[in-house]
PDB file of C-alpha atoms in Angstrom:
ATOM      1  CA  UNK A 278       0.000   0.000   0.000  1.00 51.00           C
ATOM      2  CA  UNK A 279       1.416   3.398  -1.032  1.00 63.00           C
ATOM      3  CA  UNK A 280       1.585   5.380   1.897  1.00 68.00           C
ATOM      4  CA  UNK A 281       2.592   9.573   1.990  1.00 71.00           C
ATOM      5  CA  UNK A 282       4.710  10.951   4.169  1.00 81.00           C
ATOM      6  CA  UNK A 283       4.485  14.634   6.103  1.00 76.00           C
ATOM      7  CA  UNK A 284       5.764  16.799   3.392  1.00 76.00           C
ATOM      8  CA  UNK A 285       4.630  14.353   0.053  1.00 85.00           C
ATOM      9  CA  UNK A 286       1.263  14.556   1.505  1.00 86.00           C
ATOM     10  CA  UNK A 287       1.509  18.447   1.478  1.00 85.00           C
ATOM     11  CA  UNK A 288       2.712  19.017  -2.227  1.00 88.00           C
ATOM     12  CA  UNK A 289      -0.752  16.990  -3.176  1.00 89.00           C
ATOM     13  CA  UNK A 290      -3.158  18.517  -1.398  1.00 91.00           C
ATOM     14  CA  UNK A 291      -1.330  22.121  -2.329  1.00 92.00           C
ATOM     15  CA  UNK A 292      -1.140  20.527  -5.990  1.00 94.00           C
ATOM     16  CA  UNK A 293      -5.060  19.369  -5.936  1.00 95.00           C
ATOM     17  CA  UNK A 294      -6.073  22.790  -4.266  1.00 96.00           C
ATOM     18  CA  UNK A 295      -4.202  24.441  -6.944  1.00 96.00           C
ATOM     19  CA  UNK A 296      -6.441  22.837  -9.473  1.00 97.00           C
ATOM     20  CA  UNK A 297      -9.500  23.282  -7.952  1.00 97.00           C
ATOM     21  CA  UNK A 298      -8.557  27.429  -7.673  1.00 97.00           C
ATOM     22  CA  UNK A 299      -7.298  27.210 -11.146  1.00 97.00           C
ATOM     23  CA  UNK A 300     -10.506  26.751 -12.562  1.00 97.00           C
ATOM     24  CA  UNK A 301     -13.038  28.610 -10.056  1.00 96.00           C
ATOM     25  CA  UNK A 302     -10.190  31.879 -11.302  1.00 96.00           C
ATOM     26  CA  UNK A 303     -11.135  30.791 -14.804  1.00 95.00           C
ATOM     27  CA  UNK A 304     -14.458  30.432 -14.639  1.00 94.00           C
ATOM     28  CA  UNK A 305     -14.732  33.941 -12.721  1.00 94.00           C
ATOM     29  CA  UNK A 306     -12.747  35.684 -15.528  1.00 92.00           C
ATOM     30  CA  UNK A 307     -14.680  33.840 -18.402  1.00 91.00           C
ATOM     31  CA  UNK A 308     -18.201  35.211 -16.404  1.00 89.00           C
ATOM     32  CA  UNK A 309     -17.152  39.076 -16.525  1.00 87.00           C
ATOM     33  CA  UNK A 310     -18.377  40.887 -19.293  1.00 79.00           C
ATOM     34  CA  UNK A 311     -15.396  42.625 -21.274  1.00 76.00           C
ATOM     35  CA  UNK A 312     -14.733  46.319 -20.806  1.00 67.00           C
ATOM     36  CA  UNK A 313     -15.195  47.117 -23.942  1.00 62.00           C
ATOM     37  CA  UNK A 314     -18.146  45.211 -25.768  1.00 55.00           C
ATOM     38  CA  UNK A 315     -17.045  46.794 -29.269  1.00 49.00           C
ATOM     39  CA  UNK A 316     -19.979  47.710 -31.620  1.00 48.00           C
ATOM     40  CA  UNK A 317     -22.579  45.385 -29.952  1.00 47.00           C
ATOM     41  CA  UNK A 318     -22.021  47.867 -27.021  1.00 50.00           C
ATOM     42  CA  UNK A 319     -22.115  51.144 -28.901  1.00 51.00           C
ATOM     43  CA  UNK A 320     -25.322  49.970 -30.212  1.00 51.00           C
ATOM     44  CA  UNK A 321     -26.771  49.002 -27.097  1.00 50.00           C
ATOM     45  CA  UNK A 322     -25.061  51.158 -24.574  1.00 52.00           C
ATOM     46  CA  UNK A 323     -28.206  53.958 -25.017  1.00 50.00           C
ATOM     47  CA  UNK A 324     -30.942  51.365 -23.952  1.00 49.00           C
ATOM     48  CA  UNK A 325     -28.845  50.223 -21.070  1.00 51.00           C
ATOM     49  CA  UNK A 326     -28.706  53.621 -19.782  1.00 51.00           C
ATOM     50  CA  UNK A 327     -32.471  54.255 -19.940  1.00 47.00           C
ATOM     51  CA  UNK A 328     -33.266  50.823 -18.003  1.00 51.00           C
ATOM     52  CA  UNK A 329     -30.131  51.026 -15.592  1.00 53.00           C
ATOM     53  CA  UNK A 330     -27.815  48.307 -15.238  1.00 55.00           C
ATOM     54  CA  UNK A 331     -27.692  47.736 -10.891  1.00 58.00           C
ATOM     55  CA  UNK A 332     -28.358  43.860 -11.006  1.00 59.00           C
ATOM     56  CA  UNK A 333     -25.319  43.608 -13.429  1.00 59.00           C
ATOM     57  CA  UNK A 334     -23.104  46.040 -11.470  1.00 73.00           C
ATOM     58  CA  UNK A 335     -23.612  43.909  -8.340  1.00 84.00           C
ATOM     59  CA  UNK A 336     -22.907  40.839 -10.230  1.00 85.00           C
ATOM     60  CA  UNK A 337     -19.713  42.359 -11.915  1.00 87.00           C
ATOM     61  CA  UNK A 338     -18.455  43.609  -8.387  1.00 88.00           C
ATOM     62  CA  UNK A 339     -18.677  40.381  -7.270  1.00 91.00           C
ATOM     63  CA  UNK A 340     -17.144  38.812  -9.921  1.00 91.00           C
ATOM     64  CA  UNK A 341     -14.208  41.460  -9.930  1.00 91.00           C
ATOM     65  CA  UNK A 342     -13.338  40.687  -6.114  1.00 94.00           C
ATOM     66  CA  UNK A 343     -13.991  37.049  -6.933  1.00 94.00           C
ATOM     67  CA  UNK A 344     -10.635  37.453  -9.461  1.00 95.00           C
ATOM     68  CA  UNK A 345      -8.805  39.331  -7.287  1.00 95.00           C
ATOM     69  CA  UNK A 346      -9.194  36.608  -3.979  1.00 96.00           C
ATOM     70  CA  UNK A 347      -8.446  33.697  -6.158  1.00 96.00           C
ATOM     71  CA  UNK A 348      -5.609  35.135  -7.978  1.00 96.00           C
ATOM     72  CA  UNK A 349      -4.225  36.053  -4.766  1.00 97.00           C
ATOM     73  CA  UNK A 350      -4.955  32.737  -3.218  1.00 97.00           C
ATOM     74  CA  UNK A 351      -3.257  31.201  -6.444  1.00 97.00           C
ATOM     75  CA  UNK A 352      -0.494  32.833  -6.109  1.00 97.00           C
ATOM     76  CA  UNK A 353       0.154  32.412  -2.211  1.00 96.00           C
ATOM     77  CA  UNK A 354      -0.422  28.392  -3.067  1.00 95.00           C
ATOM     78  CA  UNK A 355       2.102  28.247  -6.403  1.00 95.00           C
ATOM     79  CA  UNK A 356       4.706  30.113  -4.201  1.00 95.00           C
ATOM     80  CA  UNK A 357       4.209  27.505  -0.951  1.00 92.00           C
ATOM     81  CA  UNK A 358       4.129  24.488  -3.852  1.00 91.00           C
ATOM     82  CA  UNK A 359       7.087  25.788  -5.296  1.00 90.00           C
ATOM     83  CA  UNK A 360       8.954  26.245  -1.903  1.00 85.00           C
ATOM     84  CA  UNK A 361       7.765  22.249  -1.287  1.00 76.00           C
ATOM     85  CA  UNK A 362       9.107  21.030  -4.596  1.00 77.00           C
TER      86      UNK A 362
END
């Protein structure tokens, strides 16, 4: 039976939550709506203005501080995995 020792044990669970952050910080970015929308935007940015866009602000806040804690959380773990390895 294959057993893990103290520090062996660390570099996969920092190497499986590294995963798992990997993709919640690329599904976050994928989610946000891109700064600029181009001419889609431009055509609709008039309407948007007249009906008010709070639901989508909230939503876009919380996706923007979503990024931010997981790229900071990826980063702190891919330093500590590195330090391991």
């Amino acid at each position: 039976m294959f057993v893990l020792k103290g520090v062996e044990l660390v570099e996969v669970f920092l190497s499986v939550l590294l995963v798992i952050v990997s993709i919640l910080l690329i599904v976050t970015v994928l989610l946000q709506s891109s700064r600029s929308a181009g001419l889609s935007g431009a055509i609709s940015g008039g309407a948007e203005q007249l009906v008010g866009k709070q639901k989508a602000r909230g939503l876009e806040a919380v996706l923007s501080k979503a990024t931010a804690v997981l790229g900071t959380i990826f980063f702190i773990i891919a330093l500590a995995l590195g330090y391991f390895l």
